[in-house]
mmCIF file of C-alpha atoms in Angstrom:
data_model
loop_
_atom_site.group_PDB
_atom_site.id
_atom_site.type_symbol
_atom_site.label_atom_id
_atom_site.label_comp_id
_atom_site.label_asym_id
_atom_site.label_seq_id
_atom_site.Cartn_x
_atom_site.Cartn_y
_atom_site.Cartn_z
ATOM 1 C CA PRO A 1 -4.395 -17.455 8.662
ATOM 2 C CA TRP A 2 -2.379 -18.928 5.983
ATOM 3 C CA ALA A 3 -1.473 -22.073 7.947
ATOM 4 C CA THR A 4 -5.651 -23.278 7.596
ATOM 5 C CA PHE A 5 -6.016 -26.253 6.156
ATOM 6 C CA THR A 6 -9.990 -27.031 4.797
ATOM 7 C CA ALA A 7 -9.488 -29.993 3.576
ATOM 8 C CA ARG A 8 -10.453 -31.339 7.308
ATOM 9 C CA ARG A 9 -13.985 -30.673 6.519
ATOM 10 C CA CYS A 10 -13.873 -33.461 3.885
ATOM 11 C CA ARG A 11 -13.382 -35.941 6.488
ATOM 12 C CA SER A 12 -17.144 -35.904 7.177
ATOM 13 C CA ALA A 13 -18.037 -36.839 3.342
ATOM 14 C CA GLY A 14 -18.864 -40.654 4.443
ATOM 15 C CA PRO A 15 -20.252 -42.633 2.007
ATOM 16 C CA LEU A 16 -20.571 -39.807 -0.067
ATOM 17 C CA LEU A 17 -16.686 -40.750 -1.313
ATOM 18 C CA ARG A 18 -17.043 -44.106 -2.813
ATOM 19 C CA SER A 19 -13.981 -44.110 -4.003
ATOM 20 C CA VAL A 20 -10.411 -41.420 -3.662
ATOM 21 C CA TRP A 21 -7.494 -42.193 -5.950
ATOM 22 C CA ARG A 22 -4.659 -40.217 -4.630
ATOM 23 C CA ALA A 23 -1.503 -39.383 -6.536
ATOM 24 C CA ASP A 24 0.705 -38.440 -3.547
ATOM 25 C CA VAL A 25 3.823 -37.735 -5.912
ATOM 26 C CA LEU A 26 5.923 -34.435 -6.547
ATOM 27 C CA PRO A 27 5.852 -33.941 -10.105
ATOM 28 C CA ARG A 28 8.715 -30.683 -9.822
ATOM 29 C CA GLN A 29 10.689 -32.212 -12.531
ATOM 30 C CA LEU A 30 8.228 -32.855 -14.924
ATOM 31 C CA PRO A 31 7.350 -30.201 -17.663
ATOM 32 C CA GLU A 32 4.150 -27.857 -16.856
ATOM 33 C CA ARG A 33 0.556 -29.404 -17.589
ATOM 34 C CA GLN A 34 2.045 -32.940 -17.758
ATOM 35 C CA ALA A 35 -0.845 -34.995 -15.713
ATOM 36 C CA VAL A 36 0.994 -37.260 -13.034
ATOM 37 C CA MET A 37 0.598 -40.895 -13.449
ATOM 38 C CA SER A 38 -2.521 -39.805 -15.956
ATOM 39 C CA PHE A 39 -3.066 -43.259 -16.968
ATOM 40 C CA GLU A 40 -3.101 -45.133 -13.864
ATOM 41 C CA VAL A 41 -4.809 -42.404 -12.218
ATOM 42 C CA ILE A 42 -7.663 -42.508 -14.858
ATOM 43 C CA GLU A 43 -7.723 -46.287 -14.718
ATOM 44 C CA GLY A 44 -8.001 -46.457 -10.864
ATOM 45 C CA LEU A 45 -10.743 -44.263 -10.973
ATOM 46 C CA LEU A 46 -13.545 -45.131 -13.422
ATOM 47 C CA HIS A 47 -14.098 -48.272 -12.169
ATOM 48 C CA ASP A 48 -17.909 -47.069 -11.557
ATOM 49 C CA GLY A 49 -18.807 -46.553 -15.438
ATOM 50 C CA LEU A 50 -18.349 -43.681 -17.754
ATOM 51 C CA ASP A 51 -21.744 -41.933 -16.862
ATOM 52 C CA ALA A 52 -20.946 -41.305 -13.590
ATOM 53 C CA VAL A 53 -19.963 -37.940 -11.294
ATOM 54 C CA TYR A 54 -16.404 -37.541 -10.219
ATOM 55 C CA VAL A 55 -14.520 -34.799 -8.594
ATOM 56 C CA ASP A 56 -11.033 -33.179 -9.305
ATOM 57 C CA CYS A 57 -10.107 -31.687 -6.002
ATOM 58 C CA THR A 58 -6.497 -30.350 -7.476
ATOM 59 C CA PHE A 59 -7.220 -28.630 -10.932
ATOM 60 C CA GLY A 60 -4.028 -27.436 -11.680
ATOM 61 C CA ARG A 61 -3.565 -27.030 -15.101
ATOM 62 C CA GLY A 62 -6.347 -29.390 -16.399
ATOM 63 C CA GLY A 63 -4.140 -32.558 -16.989
ATOM 64 C CA HIS A 64 -6.139 -34.937 -14.870
ATOM 65 C CA SER A 65 -9.278 -33.546 -15.861
ATOM 66 C CA THR A 66 -8.998 -33.218 -19.718
ATOM 67 C CA GLU A 67 -8.203 -37.126 -19.691
ATOM 68 C CA LEU A 68 -11.048 -37.924 -17.179
ATOM 69 C CA LEU A 69 -13.210 -35.940 -19.772
ATOM 70 C CA LYS A 70 -11.969 -37.885 -22.961
ATOM 71 C CA ARG A 71 -13.064 -41.048 -21.658
ATOM 72 C CA LEU A 72 -16.469 -39.732 -19.912
ATOM 73 C CA ALA A 73 -20.063 -40.565 -21.810
ATOM 74 C CA PRO A 74 -22.250 -37.618 -22.572
ATOM 75 C CA GLU A 75 -24.068 -38.329 -19.440
ATOM 76 C CA GLY A 76 -21.006 -37.893 -17.402
ATOM 77 C CA ARG A 77 -20.353 -35.125 -14.736
ATOM 78 C CA LEU A 78 -16.804 -33.951 -13.657
ATOM 79 C CA ILE A 79 -16.261 -31.570 -10.877
ATOM 80 C CA ALA A 80 -12.897 -29.438 -10.004
ATOM 81 C CA PHE A 81 -11.761 -26.983 -7.606
ATOM 82 C CA ASP A 82 -9.155 -25.243 -7.099
ATOM 83 C CA LEU A 83 -7.641 -21.619 -5.664
ATOM 84 C CA ASP A 84 -5.183 -20.833 -7.590
ATOM 85 C CA PRO A 85 -5.950 -18.035 -10.064
ATOM 86 C CA ASP A 86 -3.747 -19.181 -12.818
ATOM 87 C CA ALA A 87 -5.698 -22.426 -12.683
ATOM 88 C CA MET A 88 -8.873 -20.628 -13.143
ATOM 89 C CA VAL A 89 -7.990 -19.774 -16.647
ATOM 90 C CA ALA A 90 -7.547 -22.871 -17.847
ATOM 91 C CA ALA A 91 -10.493 -24.007 -15.838
ATOM 92 C CA ARG A 92 -12.991 -21.428 -17.538
ATOM 93 C CA ALA A 93 -11.783 -21.982 -20.975
ATOM 94 C CA LEU A 94 -12.536 -26.000 -20.374
ATOM 95 C CA GLU A 95 -16.079 -24.842 -18.855
ATOM 96 C CA GLN A 96 -16.815 -23.368 -22.042
ATOM 97 C CA GLU A 97 -15.713 -26.332 -24.325
ATOM 98 C CA ASP A 98 -17.052 -28.994 -22.169
ATOM 99 C CA PHE A 99 -20.990 -28.783 -20.821
ATOM 100 C CA ARG A 100 -19.904 -32.042 -18.327
ATOM 101 C CA PHE A 101 -17.189 -30.076 -16.743
ATOM 102 C CA THR A 102 -17.801 -27.258 -13.629
ATOM 103 C CA PHE A 103 -15.409 -25.614 -12.153
ATOM 104 C CA HIS A 104 -15.164 -23.914 -8.295
ATOM 105 C CA HIS A 105 -12.752 -21.676 -7.726
ATOM 106 C CA ARG A 106 -12.685 -22.438 -3.915
ATOM 107 C CA PRO A 107 -10.928 -24.450 -1.397
ATOM 108 C CA HIS A 108 -11.519 -28.620 -2.103
ATOM 109 C CA GLY A 109 -12.595 -28.585 1.296
ATOM 110 C CA ASP A 110 -15.470 -26.771 0.528
ATOM 111 C CA LEU A 111 -16.843 -30.211 -1.451
ATOM 112 C CA LEU A 112 -19.567 -30.971 0.738
ATOM 113 C CA ASP A 113 -21.239 -27.415 0.205
ATOM 114 C CA VAL A 114 -21.027 -27.436 -3.433
ATOM 115 C CA VAL A 115 -22.298 -30.799 -4.246
ATOM 116 C CA GLY A 116 -24.646 -31.408 -1.336
ATOM 117 C CA GLU A 117 -25.341 -34.730 0.567
ATOM 118 C CA ALA A 118 -27.408 -36.005 -1.976
ATOM 119 C CA GLU A 119 -25.037 -36.256 -4.402
ATOM 120 C CA SER A 120 -23.589 -39.740 -5.214
ATOM 121 C CA LEU A 121 -19.848 -39.715 -6.405
ATOM 122 C CA SER A 122 -18.020 -42.146 -7.932
ATOM 123 C CA GLY A 123 -14.552 -41.076 -7.615
ATOM 124 C CA VAL A 124 -12.230 -38.163 -6.513
ATOM 125 C CA ILE A 125 -8.960 -37.306 -7.481
ATOM 126 C CA ILE A 126 -6.781 -35.503 -5.135
ATOM 127 C CA ASP A 127 -3.163 -34.810 -6.646
ATOM 128 C CA VAL A 128 -1.134 -33.083 -3.274
ATOM 129 C CA GLY A 129 2.075 -32.792 -5.395
ATOM 130 C CA SER A 130 3.367 -28.963 -6.191
ATOM 131 C CA GLN A 131 2.066 -28.060 -10.167
ATOM 132 C CA ALA A 132 3.434 -25.003 -9.866
ATOM 133 C CA ALA A 133 5.921 -23.755 -12.223
ATOM 134 C CA ALA A 134 9.256 -22.725 -10.861
ATOM 135 C CA ASP A 135 8.606 -19.335 -11.309
ATOM 136 C CA GLU A 136 5.328 -19.524 -9.456
ATOM 137 C CA GLU A 137 6.502 -21.101 -6.670
ATOM 138 C CA ARG A 138 9.326 -18.432 -6.221
ATOM 139 C CA SER A 139 6.778 -15.724 -6.497
ATOM 140 C CA ARG A 140 4.815 -16.993 -3.975
ATOM 141 C CA GLY A 141 7.652 -18.457 -1.480
ATOM 142 C CA PHE A 142 6.836 -22.005 -2.116
ATOM 143 C CA THR A 143 10.405 -23.172 -2.490
ATOM 144 C CA ASN A 144 13.570 -22.643 0.155
ATOM 145 C CA ILE A 145 15.841 -23.506 -3.028
ATOM 146 C CA GLN A 146 15.388 -19.982 -4.596
ATOM 147 C CA ASP A 147 14.493 -16.903 -2.299
ATOM 148 C CA GLY A 148 11.338 -15.240 -2.878
ATOM 149 C CA PRO A 149 8.770 -12.805 -0.811
ATOM 150 C CA LEU A 150 7.155 -14.734 2.118
ATOM 151 C CA ASP A 151 3.714 -15.350 0.863
ATOM 152 C CA LEU A 152 2.703 -18.696 0.959
ATOM 153 C CA ARG A 153 -0.521 -18.208 -0.329
ATOM 154 C CA LEU A 154 -2.142 -20.177 -3.241
ATOM 155 C CA ASP A 155 -4.552 -17.406 -3.933
ATOM 156 C CA PRO A 156 -2.587 -14.190 -3.191
ATOM 157 C CA LEU A 157 -6.566 -12.572 -3.238
ATOM 158 C CA ARG A 158 -7.481 -14.459 -0.075
ATOM 159 C CA GLY A 159 -6.186 -14.037 3.703
ATOM 160 C CA VAL A 160 -2.773 -12.238 4.262
ATOM 161 C CA PRO A 161 0.697 -13.254 3.244
ATOM 162 C CA ALA A 162 2.607 -15.208 5.880
ATOM 163 C CA SER A 163 4.969 -12.158 6.646
ATOM 164 C CA GLN A 164 2.015 -10.214 8.000
ATOM 165 C CA TRP A 165 0.603 -13.335 9.676
ATOM 166 C CA LEU A 166 4.021 -13.493 11.907
ATOM 167 C CA GLN A 167 3.445 -10.231 13.038
ATOM 168 C CA THR A 168 0.049 -11.238 15.174
ATOM 169 C CA VAL A 169 1.184 -14.504 16.548
ATOM 170 C CA SER A 170 2.660 -15.240 19.918
ATOM 171 C CA VAL A 171 5.258 -18.170 20.622
ATOM 172 C CA PRO A 172 2.494 -20.857 21.531
ATOM 173 C CA GLU A 173 0.617 -20.174 18.508
ATOM 174 C CA LEU A 174 3.553 -20.661 16.013
ATOM 175 C CA ALA A 175 5.059 -23.514 17.852
ATOM 176 C CA TRP A 176 1.169 -25.181 17.257
ATOM 177 C CA VAL A 177 1.323 -24.343 13.753
ATOM 178 C CA ILE A 178 4.788 -25.430 13.410
ATOM 179 C CA LYS A 179 4.119 -28.973 15.175
ATOM 180 C CA GLU A 180 0.610 -29.255 13.229
ATOM 181 C CA PHE A 181 1.546 -28.161 9.735
ATOM 182 C CA GLY A 182 5.308 -27.867 9.577
ATOM 183 C CA GLU A 183 6.062 -31.899 9.548
ATOM 184 C CA GLU A 184 8.007 -31.380 13.153
ATOM 185 C CA ASP A 185 6.566 -33.961 15.423
ATOM 186 C CA ASP A 186 8.691 -32.755 18.280
ATOM 187 C CA ALA A 187 6.858 -30.248 20.336
ATOM 188 C CA ILE A 188 9.988 -29.129 21.964
ATOM 189 C CA MET A 189 11.672 -28.376 18.412
ATOM 190 C CA SER A 190 8.610 -26.565 17.342
ATOM 191 C CA HIS A 191 8.204 -24.263 20.369
ATOM 192 C CA ARG A 192 12.403 -23.601 20.259
ATOM 193 C CA LEU A 193 11.873 -22.890 16.451
ATOM 194 C CA ALA A 194 8.941 -20.243 17.289
ATOM 195 C CA GLU A 195 10.634 -18.324 19.799
ATOM 196 C CA ALA A 196 13.561 -18.084 17.701
ATOM 197 C CA ILE A 197 11.443 -16.755 14.691
ATOM 198 C CA LEU A 198 9.794 -14.387 16.676
ATOM 199 C CA GLU A 199 12.525 -13.475 18.591
ATOM 200 C CA ARG A 200 14.551 -12.446 15.173
ATOM 201 C CA GLN A 201 11.302 -10.588 14.188
ATOM 202 C CA GLN A 202 11.295 -8.597 17.333
ATOM 203 C CA ARG A 203 15.057 -7.533 17.101
ATOM 204 C CA ILE A 204 15.494 -6.923 13.173
ATOM 205 C CA GLY A 205 12.367 -6.931 12.050
ATOM 206 C CA PRO A 206 9.582 -8.558 9.780
ATOM 207 C CA PHE A 207 10.331 -11.235 7.841
ATOM 208 C CA ARG A 208 10.243 -10.184 3.777
ATOM 209 C CA THR A 209 11.637 -13.231 2.113
ATOM 210 C CA VAL A 210 11.484 -17.050 2.461
ATOM 211 C CA MET A 211 15.524 -17.212 2.816
ATOM 212 C CA GLU A 212 15.344 -15.201 6.020
ATOM 213 C CA LEU A 213 12.928 -17.719 7.547
ATOM 214 C CA ALA A 214 14.614 -20.737 6.379
ATOM 215 C CA ASP A 215 18.091 -19.166 7.443
ATOM 216 C CA VAL A 216 16.490 -19.006 11.014
ATOM 217 C CA CYS A 217 15.177 -22.312 11.234
ATOM 218 C CA ARG A 218 18.666 -23.964 9.884
ATOM 219 C CA GLU A 219 20.261 -22.646 12.523
ATOM 220 C CA ILE A 220 17.860 -24.055 15.301
ATOM 221 C CA LYS A 221 17.926 -27.150 13.496
#
């Protein structure tokens, strides 16, 4: 389902990931394609040298990857991941321009499957902020400021939209998802939200937009 987070598979990487530099920011007010804290991120990542193997787990529009490739030696390599089809366009173009760069249209939770346990990585970038433009966020339901379809998929070709998924779950299943992935630590509140969401769905019909779901949550909280 749409709520599954594949990144949990990275926990088994162990010594494979000798350094992880995280850019835990939300660049929603920055211009599109502007890499967040680019200089600081690259400086913190390259302590093992310029001829090593690095990974950009969240390619986005290629800001960090492009800056990293500017610094890498000819022997260096960069591997990137992203599920966003819009990101793939820029990534494929960069692959054609630079032989040191390889892109995988897969979740970064597949890191071990791609590089293998024998590969020695010197650093990994994981930018967990949103890099989508406003119209992209709205079209996929990633914002509750402007209404849009209740989709919530980064890659619209994988899985089913959240509106369809909601029609298949029980109250306990939805409560678990809300508690685990919805930033709601209170199990009782998660259960109340799940009950209200599914009750409204049964009474009125399937959710179609983000605002319809958000309004139910606001009423309960």
